[in-house]
XYZ file of N, CA and C in Angstrom:
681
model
N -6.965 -15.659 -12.663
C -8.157 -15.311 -11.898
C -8.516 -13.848 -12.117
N -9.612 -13.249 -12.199
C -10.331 -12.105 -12.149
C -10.185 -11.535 -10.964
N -9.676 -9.759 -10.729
C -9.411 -9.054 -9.803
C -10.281 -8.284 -9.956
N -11.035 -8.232 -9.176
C -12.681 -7.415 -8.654
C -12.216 -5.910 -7.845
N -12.434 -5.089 -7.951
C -12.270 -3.723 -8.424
C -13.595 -3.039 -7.950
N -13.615 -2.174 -6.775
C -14.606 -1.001 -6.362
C -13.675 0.426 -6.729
N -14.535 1.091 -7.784
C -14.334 2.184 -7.840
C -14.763 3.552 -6.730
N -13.707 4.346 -6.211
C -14.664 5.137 -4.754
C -13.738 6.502 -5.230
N -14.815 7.571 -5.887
C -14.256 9.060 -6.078
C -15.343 9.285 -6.204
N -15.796 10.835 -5.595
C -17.072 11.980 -5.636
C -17.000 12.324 -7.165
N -16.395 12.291 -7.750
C -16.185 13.229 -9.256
C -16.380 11.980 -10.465
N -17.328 12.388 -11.148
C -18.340 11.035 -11.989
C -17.208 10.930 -12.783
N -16.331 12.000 -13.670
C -15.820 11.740 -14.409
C -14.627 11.197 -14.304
N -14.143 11.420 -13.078
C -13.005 10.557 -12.703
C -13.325 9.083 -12.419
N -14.430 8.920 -11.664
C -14.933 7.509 -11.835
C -14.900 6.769 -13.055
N -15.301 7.225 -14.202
C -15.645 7.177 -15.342
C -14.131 6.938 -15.808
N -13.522 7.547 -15.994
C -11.818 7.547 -16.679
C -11.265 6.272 -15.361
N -11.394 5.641 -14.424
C -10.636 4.975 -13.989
C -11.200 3.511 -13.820
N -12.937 3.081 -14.413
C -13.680 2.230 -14.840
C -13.157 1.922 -16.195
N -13.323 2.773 -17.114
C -12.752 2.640 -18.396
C -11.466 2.172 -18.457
N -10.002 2.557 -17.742
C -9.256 2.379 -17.543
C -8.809 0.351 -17.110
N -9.662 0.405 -16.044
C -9.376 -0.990 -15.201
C -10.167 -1.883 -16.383
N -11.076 -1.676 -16.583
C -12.290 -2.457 -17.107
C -11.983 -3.084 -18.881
N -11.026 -2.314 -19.174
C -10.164 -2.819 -20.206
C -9.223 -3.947 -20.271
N -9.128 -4.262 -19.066
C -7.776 -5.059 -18.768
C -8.901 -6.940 -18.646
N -8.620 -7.734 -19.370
C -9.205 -8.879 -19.290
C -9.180 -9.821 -17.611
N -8.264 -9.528 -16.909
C -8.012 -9.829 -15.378
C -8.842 -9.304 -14.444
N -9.427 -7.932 -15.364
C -9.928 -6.662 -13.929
C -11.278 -6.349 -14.381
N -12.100 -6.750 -13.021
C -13.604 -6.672 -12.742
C -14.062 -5.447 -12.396
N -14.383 -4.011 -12.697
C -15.082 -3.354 -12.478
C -16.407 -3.806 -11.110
N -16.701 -4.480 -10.060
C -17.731 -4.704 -9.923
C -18.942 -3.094 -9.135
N -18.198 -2.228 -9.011
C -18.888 -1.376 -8.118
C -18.641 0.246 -7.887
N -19.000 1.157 -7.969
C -18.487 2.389 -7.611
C -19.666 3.158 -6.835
N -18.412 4.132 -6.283
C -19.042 4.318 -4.857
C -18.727 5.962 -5.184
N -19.799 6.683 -4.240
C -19.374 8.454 -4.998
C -19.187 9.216 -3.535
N -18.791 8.386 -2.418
C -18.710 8.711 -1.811
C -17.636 7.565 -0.317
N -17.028 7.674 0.793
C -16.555 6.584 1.442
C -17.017 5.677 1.970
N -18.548 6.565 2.508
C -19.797 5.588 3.202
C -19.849 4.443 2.270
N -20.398 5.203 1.223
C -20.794 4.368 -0.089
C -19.869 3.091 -0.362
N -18.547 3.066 -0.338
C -17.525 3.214 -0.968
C -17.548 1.834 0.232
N -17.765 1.940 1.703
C -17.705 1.181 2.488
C -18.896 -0.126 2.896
N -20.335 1.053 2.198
C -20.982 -0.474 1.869
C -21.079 -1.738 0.862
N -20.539 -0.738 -0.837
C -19.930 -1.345 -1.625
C -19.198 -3.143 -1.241
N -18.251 -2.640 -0.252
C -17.006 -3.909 -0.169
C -17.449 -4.588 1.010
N -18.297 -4.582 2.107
C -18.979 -5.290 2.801
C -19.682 -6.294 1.834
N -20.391 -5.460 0.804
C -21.041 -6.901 0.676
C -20.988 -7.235 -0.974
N -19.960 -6.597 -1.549
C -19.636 -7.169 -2.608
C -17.494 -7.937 -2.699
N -17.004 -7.348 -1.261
C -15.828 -8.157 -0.867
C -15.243 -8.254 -2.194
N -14.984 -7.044 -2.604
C -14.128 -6.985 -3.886
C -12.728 -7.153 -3.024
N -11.217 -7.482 -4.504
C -10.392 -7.516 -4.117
C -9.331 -6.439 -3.646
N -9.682 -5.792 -4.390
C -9.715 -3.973 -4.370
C -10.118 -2.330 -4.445
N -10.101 -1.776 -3.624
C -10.754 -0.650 -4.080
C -10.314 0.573 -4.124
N -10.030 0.970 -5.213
C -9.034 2.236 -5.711
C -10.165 2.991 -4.852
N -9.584 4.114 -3.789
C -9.896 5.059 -3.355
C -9.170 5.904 -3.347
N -10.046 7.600 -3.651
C -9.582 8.993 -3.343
C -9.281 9.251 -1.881
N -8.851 10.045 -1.578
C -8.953 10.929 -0.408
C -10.022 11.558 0.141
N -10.135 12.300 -0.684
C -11.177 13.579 -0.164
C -12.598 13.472 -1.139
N -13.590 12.774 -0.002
C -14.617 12.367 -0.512
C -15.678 13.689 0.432
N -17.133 13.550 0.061
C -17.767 13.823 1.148
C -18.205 12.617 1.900
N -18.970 13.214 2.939
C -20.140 12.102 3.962
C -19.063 11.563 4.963
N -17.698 10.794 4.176
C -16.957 10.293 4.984
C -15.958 10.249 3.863
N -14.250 10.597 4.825
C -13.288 10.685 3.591
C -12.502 9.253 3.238
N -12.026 9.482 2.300
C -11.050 8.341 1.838
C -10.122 7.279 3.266
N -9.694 8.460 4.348
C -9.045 8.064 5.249
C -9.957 6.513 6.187
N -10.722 7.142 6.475
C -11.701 6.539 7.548
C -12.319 5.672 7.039
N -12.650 5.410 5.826
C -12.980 4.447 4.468
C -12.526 3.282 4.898
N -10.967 4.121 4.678
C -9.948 2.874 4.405
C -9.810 2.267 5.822
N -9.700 2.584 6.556
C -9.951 1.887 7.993
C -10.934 1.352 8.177
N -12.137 1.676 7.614
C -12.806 0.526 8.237
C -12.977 -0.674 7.156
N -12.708 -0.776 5.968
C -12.723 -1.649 5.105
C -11.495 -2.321 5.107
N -10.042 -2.096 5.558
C -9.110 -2.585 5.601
C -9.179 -3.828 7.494
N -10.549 -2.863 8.293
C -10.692 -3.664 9.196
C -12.124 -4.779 9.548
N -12.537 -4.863 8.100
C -13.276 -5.626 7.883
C -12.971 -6.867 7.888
N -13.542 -8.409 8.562
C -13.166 -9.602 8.658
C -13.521 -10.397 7.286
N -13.310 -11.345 7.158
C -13.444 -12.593 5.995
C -12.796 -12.603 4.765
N -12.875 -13.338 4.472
C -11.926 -13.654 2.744
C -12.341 -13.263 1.554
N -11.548 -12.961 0.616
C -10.468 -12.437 0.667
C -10.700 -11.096 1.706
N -9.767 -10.801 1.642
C -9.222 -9.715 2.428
C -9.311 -8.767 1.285
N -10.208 -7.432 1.531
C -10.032 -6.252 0.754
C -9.229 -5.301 0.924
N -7.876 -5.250 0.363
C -7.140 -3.957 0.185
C -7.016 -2.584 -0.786
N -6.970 -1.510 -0.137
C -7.177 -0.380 -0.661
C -6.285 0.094 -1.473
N -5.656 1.119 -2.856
C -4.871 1.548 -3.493
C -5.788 3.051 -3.302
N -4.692 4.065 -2.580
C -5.240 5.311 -2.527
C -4.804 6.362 -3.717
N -5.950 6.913 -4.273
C -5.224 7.842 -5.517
C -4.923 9.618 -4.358
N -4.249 9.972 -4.650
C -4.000 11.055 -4.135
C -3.763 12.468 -5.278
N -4.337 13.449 -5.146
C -3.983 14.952 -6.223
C -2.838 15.188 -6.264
N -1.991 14.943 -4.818
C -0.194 15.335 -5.360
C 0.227 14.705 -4.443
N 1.502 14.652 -4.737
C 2.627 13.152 -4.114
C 3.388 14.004 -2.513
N 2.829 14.932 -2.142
C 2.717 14.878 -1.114
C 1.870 15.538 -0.095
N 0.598 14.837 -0.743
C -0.930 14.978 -0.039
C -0.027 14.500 1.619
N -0.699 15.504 2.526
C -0.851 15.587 4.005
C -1.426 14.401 4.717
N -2.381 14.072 3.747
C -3.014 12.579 4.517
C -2.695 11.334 4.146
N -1.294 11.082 3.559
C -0.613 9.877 3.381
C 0.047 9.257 4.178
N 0.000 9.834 5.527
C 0.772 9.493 6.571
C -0.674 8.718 7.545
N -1.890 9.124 7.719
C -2.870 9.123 7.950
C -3.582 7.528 7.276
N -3.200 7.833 5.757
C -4.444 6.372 5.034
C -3.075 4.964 5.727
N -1.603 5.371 5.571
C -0.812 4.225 5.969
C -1.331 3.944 7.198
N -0.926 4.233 8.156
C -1.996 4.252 9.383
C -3.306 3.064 9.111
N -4.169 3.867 8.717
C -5.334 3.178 7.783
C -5.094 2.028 7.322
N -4.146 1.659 6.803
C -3.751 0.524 6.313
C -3.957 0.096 4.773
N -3.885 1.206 4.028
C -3.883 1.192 2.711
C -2.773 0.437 2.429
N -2.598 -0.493 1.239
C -1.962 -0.972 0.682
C -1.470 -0.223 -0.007
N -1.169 0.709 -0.797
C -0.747 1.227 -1.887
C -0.871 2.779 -2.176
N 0.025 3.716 -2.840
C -0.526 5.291 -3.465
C -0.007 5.114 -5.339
N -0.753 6.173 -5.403
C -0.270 6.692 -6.315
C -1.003 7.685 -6.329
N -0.595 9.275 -7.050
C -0.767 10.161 -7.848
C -1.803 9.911 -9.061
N -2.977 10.813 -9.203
C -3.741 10.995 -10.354
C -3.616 11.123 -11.537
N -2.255 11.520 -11.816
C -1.713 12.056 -13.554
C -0.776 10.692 -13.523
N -1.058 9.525 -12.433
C -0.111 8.412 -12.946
C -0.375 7.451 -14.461
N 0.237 7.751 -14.924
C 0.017 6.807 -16.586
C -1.230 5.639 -15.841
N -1.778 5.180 -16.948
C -2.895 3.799 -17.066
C -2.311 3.119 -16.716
N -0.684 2.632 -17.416
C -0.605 1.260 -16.549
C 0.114 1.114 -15.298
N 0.398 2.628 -14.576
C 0.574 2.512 -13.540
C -0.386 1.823 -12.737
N -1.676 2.098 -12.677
C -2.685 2.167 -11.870
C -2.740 0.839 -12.145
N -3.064 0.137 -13.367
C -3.090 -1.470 -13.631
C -2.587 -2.334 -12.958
N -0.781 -1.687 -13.125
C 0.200 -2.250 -12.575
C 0.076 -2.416 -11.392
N -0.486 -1.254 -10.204
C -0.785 -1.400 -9.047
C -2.070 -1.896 -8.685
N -3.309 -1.998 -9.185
C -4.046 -2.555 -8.657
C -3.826 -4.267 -8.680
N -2.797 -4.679 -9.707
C -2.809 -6.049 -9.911
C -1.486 -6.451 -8.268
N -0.799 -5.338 -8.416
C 0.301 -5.697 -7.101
C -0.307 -6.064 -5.969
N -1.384 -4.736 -5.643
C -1.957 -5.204 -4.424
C -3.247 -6.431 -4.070
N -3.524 -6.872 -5.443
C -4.399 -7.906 -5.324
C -3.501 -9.270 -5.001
N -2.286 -9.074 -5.816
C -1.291 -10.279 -5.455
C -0.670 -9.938 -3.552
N -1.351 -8.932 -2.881
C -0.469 -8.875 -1.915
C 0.334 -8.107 -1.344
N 1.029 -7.645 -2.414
C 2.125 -6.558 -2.193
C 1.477 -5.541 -1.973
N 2.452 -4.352 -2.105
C 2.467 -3.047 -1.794
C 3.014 -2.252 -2.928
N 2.416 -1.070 -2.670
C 2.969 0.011 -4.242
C 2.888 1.327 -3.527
N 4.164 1.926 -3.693
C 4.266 3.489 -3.575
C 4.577 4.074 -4.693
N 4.122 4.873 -4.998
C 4.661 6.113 -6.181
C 6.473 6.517 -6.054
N 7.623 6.101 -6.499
C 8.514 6.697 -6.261
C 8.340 8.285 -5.414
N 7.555 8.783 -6.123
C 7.917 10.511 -5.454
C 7.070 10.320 -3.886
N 6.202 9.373 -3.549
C 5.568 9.169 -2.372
C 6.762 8.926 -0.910
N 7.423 7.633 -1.716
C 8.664 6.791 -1.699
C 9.675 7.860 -1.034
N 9.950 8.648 -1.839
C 10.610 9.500 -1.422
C 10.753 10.646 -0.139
N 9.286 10.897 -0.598
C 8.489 11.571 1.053
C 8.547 11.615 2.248
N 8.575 9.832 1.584
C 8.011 9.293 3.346
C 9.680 8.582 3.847
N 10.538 8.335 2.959
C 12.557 8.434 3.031
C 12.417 9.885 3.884
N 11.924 10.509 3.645
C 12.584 12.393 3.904
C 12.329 12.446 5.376
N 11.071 11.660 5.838
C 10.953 12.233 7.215
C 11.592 11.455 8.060
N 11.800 11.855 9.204
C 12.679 11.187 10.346
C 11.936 10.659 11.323
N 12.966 9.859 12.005
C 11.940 9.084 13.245
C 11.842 10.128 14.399
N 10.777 9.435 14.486
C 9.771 10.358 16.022
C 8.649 11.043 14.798
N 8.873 11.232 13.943
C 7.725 12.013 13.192
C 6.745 11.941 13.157
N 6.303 10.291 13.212
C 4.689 9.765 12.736
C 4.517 9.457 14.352
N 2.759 9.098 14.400
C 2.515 8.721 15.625
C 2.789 7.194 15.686
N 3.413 6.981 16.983
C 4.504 5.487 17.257
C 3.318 4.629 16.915
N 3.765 3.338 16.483
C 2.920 2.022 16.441
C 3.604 1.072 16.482
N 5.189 1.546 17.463
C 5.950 0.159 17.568
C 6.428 0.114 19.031
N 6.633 -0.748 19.498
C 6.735 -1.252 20.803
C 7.754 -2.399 21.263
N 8.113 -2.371 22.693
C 9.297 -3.090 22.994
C 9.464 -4.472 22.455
N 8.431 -4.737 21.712
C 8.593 -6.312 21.238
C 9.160 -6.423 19.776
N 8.501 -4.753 18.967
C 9.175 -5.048 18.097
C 10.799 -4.756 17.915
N 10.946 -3.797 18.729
C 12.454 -3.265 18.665
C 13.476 -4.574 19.103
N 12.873 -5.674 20.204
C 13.622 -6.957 20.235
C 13.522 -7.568 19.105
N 12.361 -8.004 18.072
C 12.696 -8.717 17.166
C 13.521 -8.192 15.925
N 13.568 -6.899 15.934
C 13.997 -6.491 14.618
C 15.737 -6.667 15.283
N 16.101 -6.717 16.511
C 17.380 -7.114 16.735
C 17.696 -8.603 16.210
N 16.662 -9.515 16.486
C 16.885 -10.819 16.087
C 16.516 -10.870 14.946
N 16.118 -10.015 13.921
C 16.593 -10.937 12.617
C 17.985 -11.357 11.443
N 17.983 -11.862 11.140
C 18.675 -12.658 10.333
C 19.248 -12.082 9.353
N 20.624 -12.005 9.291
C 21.373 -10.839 7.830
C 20.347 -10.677 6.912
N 19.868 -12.538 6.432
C 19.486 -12.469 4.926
C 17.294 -11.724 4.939
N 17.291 -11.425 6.431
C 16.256 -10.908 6.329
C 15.964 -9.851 6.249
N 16.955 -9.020 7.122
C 17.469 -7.729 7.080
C 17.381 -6.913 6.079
N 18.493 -7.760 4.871
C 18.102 -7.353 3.625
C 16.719 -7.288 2.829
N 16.333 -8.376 3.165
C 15.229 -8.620 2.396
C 14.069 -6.867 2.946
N 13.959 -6.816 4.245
C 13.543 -5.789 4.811
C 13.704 -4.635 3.582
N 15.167 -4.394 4.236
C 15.706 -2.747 3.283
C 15.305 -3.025 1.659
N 14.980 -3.864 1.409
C 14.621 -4.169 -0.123
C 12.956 -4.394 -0.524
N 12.474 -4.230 0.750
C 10.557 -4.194 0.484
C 10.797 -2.646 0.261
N 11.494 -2.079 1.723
C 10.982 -0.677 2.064
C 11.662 -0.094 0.498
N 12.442 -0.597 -0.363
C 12.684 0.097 -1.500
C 11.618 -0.020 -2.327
N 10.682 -0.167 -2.133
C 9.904 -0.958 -3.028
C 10.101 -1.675 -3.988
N 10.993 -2.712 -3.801
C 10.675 -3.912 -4.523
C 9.880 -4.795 -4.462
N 9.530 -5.217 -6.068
C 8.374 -6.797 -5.624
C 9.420 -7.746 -5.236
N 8.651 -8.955 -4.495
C 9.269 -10.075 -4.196
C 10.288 -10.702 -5.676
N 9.464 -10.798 -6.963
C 10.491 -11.036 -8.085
C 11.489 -10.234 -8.063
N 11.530 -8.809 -8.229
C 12.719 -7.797 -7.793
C 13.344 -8.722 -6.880
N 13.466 -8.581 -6.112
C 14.061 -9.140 -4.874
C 14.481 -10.319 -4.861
N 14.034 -11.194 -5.595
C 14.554 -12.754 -5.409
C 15.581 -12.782 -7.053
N 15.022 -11.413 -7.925
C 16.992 -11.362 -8.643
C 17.681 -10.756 -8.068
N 17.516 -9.802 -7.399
C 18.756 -8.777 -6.660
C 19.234 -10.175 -5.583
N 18.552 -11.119 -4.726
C 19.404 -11.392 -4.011
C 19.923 -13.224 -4.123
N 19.281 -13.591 -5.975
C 19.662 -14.746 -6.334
C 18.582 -15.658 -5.628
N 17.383 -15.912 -5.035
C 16.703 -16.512 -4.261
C 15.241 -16.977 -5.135
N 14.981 -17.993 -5.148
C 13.658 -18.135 -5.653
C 12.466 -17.041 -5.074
N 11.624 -16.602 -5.877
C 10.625 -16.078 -5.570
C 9.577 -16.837 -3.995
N 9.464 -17.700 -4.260
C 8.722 -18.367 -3.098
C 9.926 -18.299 -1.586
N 10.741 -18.481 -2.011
C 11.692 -17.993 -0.719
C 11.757 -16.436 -0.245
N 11.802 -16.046 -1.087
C 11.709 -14.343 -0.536
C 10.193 -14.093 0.332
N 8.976 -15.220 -0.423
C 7.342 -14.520 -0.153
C 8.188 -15.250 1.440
N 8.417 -16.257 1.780
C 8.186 -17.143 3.164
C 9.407 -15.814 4.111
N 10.326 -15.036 3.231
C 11.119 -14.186 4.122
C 10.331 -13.039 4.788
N 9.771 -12.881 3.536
C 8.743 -11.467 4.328
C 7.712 -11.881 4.767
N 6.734 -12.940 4.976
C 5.778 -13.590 6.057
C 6.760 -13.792 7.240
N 8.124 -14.179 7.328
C 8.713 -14.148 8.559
C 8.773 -12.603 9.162
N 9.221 -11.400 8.402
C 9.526 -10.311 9.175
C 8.232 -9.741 9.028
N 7.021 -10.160 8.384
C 5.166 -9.534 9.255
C 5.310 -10.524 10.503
N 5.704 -11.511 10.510
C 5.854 -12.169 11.620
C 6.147 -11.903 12.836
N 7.321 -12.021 12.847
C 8.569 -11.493 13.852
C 8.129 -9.702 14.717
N 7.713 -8.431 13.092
C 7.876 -6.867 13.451
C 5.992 -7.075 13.943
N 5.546 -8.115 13.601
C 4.118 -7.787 14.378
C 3.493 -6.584 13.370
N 4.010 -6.634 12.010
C 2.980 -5.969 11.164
C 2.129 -6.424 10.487
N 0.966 -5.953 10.141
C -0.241 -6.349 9.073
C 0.453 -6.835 7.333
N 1.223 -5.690 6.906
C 1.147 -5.823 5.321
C 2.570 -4.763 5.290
N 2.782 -5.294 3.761
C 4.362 -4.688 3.074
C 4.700 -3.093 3.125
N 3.083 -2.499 3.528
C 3.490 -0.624 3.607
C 3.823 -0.746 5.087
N 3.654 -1.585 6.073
C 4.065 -1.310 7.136
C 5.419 -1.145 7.181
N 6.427 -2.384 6.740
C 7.223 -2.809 6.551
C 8.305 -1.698 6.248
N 7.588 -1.080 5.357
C 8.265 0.392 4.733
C 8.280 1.676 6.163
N 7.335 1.492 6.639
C 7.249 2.502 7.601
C 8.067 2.171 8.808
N 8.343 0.887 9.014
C 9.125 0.423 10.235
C 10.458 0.403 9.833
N 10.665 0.398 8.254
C 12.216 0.663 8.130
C 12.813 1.953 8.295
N 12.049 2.476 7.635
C 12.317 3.898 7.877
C 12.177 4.741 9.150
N 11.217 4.580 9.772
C 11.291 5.127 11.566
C 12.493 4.388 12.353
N 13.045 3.222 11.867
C 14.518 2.718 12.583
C 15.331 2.867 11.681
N 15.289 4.446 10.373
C 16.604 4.492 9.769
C 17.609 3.591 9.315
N 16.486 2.675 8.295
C 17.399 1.442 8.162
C 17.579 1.865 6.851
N 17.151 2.541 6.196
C 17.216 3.097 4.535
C 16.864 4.551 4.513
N 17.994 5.519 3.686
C 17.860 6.417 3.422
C 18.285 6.937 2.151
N 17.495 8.529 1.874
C 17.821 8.571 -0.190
C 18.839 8.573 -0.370
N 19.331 7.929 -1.472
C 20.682 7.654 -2.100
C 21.766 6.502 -1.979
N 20.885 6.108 -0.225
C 21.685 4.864 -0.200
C 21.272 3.279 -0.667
N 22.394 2.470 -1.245
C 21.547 1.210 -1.686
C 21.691 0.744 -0.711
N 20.310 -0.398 -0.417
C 19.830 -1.199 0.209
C 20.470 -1.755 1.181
N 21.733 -2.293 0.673
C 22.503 -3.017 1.418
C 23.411 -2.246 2.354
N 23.470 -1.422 2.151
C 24.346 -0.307 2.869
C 24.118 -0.341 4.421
């Protein structure tokens, strides 16, 4: 199937280098670019692309607020955002998660990074930049503003060893294939594990997932997964 693609950066030529980029790929639809978030937000109202690589720092309206309201837009598919950011630890990455971006990466990320990730988050998943990855490992709980509550702290008691893991192994960023060799499991068993823990933690999508592991210190740098 064809993955439909809104381009949203103020800077033509970056538009330009990341059209060229996607628009090469026989899977990936260029349908739209936006030079601004407004823009960027009427774009996917009514062209309901599957994705839309957005900047940060737009005028009129920024990347942040974009992404919130297009990530809280109703009907099918569901449009998720991949945010490009100038450096891997832009200030407002704590802000677009929030937002509910699916995905970062960095601007000097190779072509088929960006490929690679716009095709992840059209399948669903989630994509952090290792050095993002890392960032957001570094900070501690209480840091971000809370978005979890007594219901989730009961369910994350009730889950299940083999979910547990599965957990500490999103927030590593693994894909579900990752994950169903690390833990011997068919791929379709791992997708029905992590629809159980959006289930259960009462989150939207797989960057949450990452953020709820890490504010309950369930993964930290250096340690593997299982630990």
């Amino acid at each position: 199937m064809t993955i439909t693609v809104v381009v949203a950066d103020d800077q033509p030529l970056m538009r330009s280098a990341l059209r060229t980029c996607l628009a090469a790929e026989p899977d990936i639809t260029v349908v739209g670019e936006a030079t601004d978030g407004s823009h960027a937000c009427r774009l996917a109202e009514r062209l309901h692309p599957d994705v839309v690589v957005m900047d940060v720092r737009m005028p009129i309206l920024d990347g942040i607020e974009a992404t919130r309201r297009i990530t809280a837009m109703t009907g099918e598919p569901r449009t998720r955002v991949l945010v490009m950011t100038t450096f891997d630890l832009d200030e407002h990455i704590i802000d677009a998660l929030r937002a509910g971006a699916s995905g970062f990466l960095v601007k000097d990320s190779p072509p088929e990074e960006l490929i690679r990730g716009v095709r992840l988050i059209a399948a669903g998943e989630a994509l952090l930049a290792p050095s993002i990855t890392r960032r957001l490992l570094d900070l501690r709980a209480g840091t971000l503003p809370p978005i979890l509550n007594g219901a989730r702290d009961s369910a994350l008691a009730a889950l299940t060893a083999r979910e547990l893991t599965v957990l500490k192994l999103v927030a590593r960023g693994l894909s579900n294939a990752a994950i169903a060799r690390t833990m011997d499991l068919a791929p379709s068993s791992v997708k029905t594990h992590v629809g159980h823990l959006l289930a259960k933690l009462q989150l939207s999508d797989r960057v949450q997932l990452v953020v709820f592991a890490y504010e309950h210190e369930l993964i930290r740098p250096g340690f593997a997964a299982t630990d």
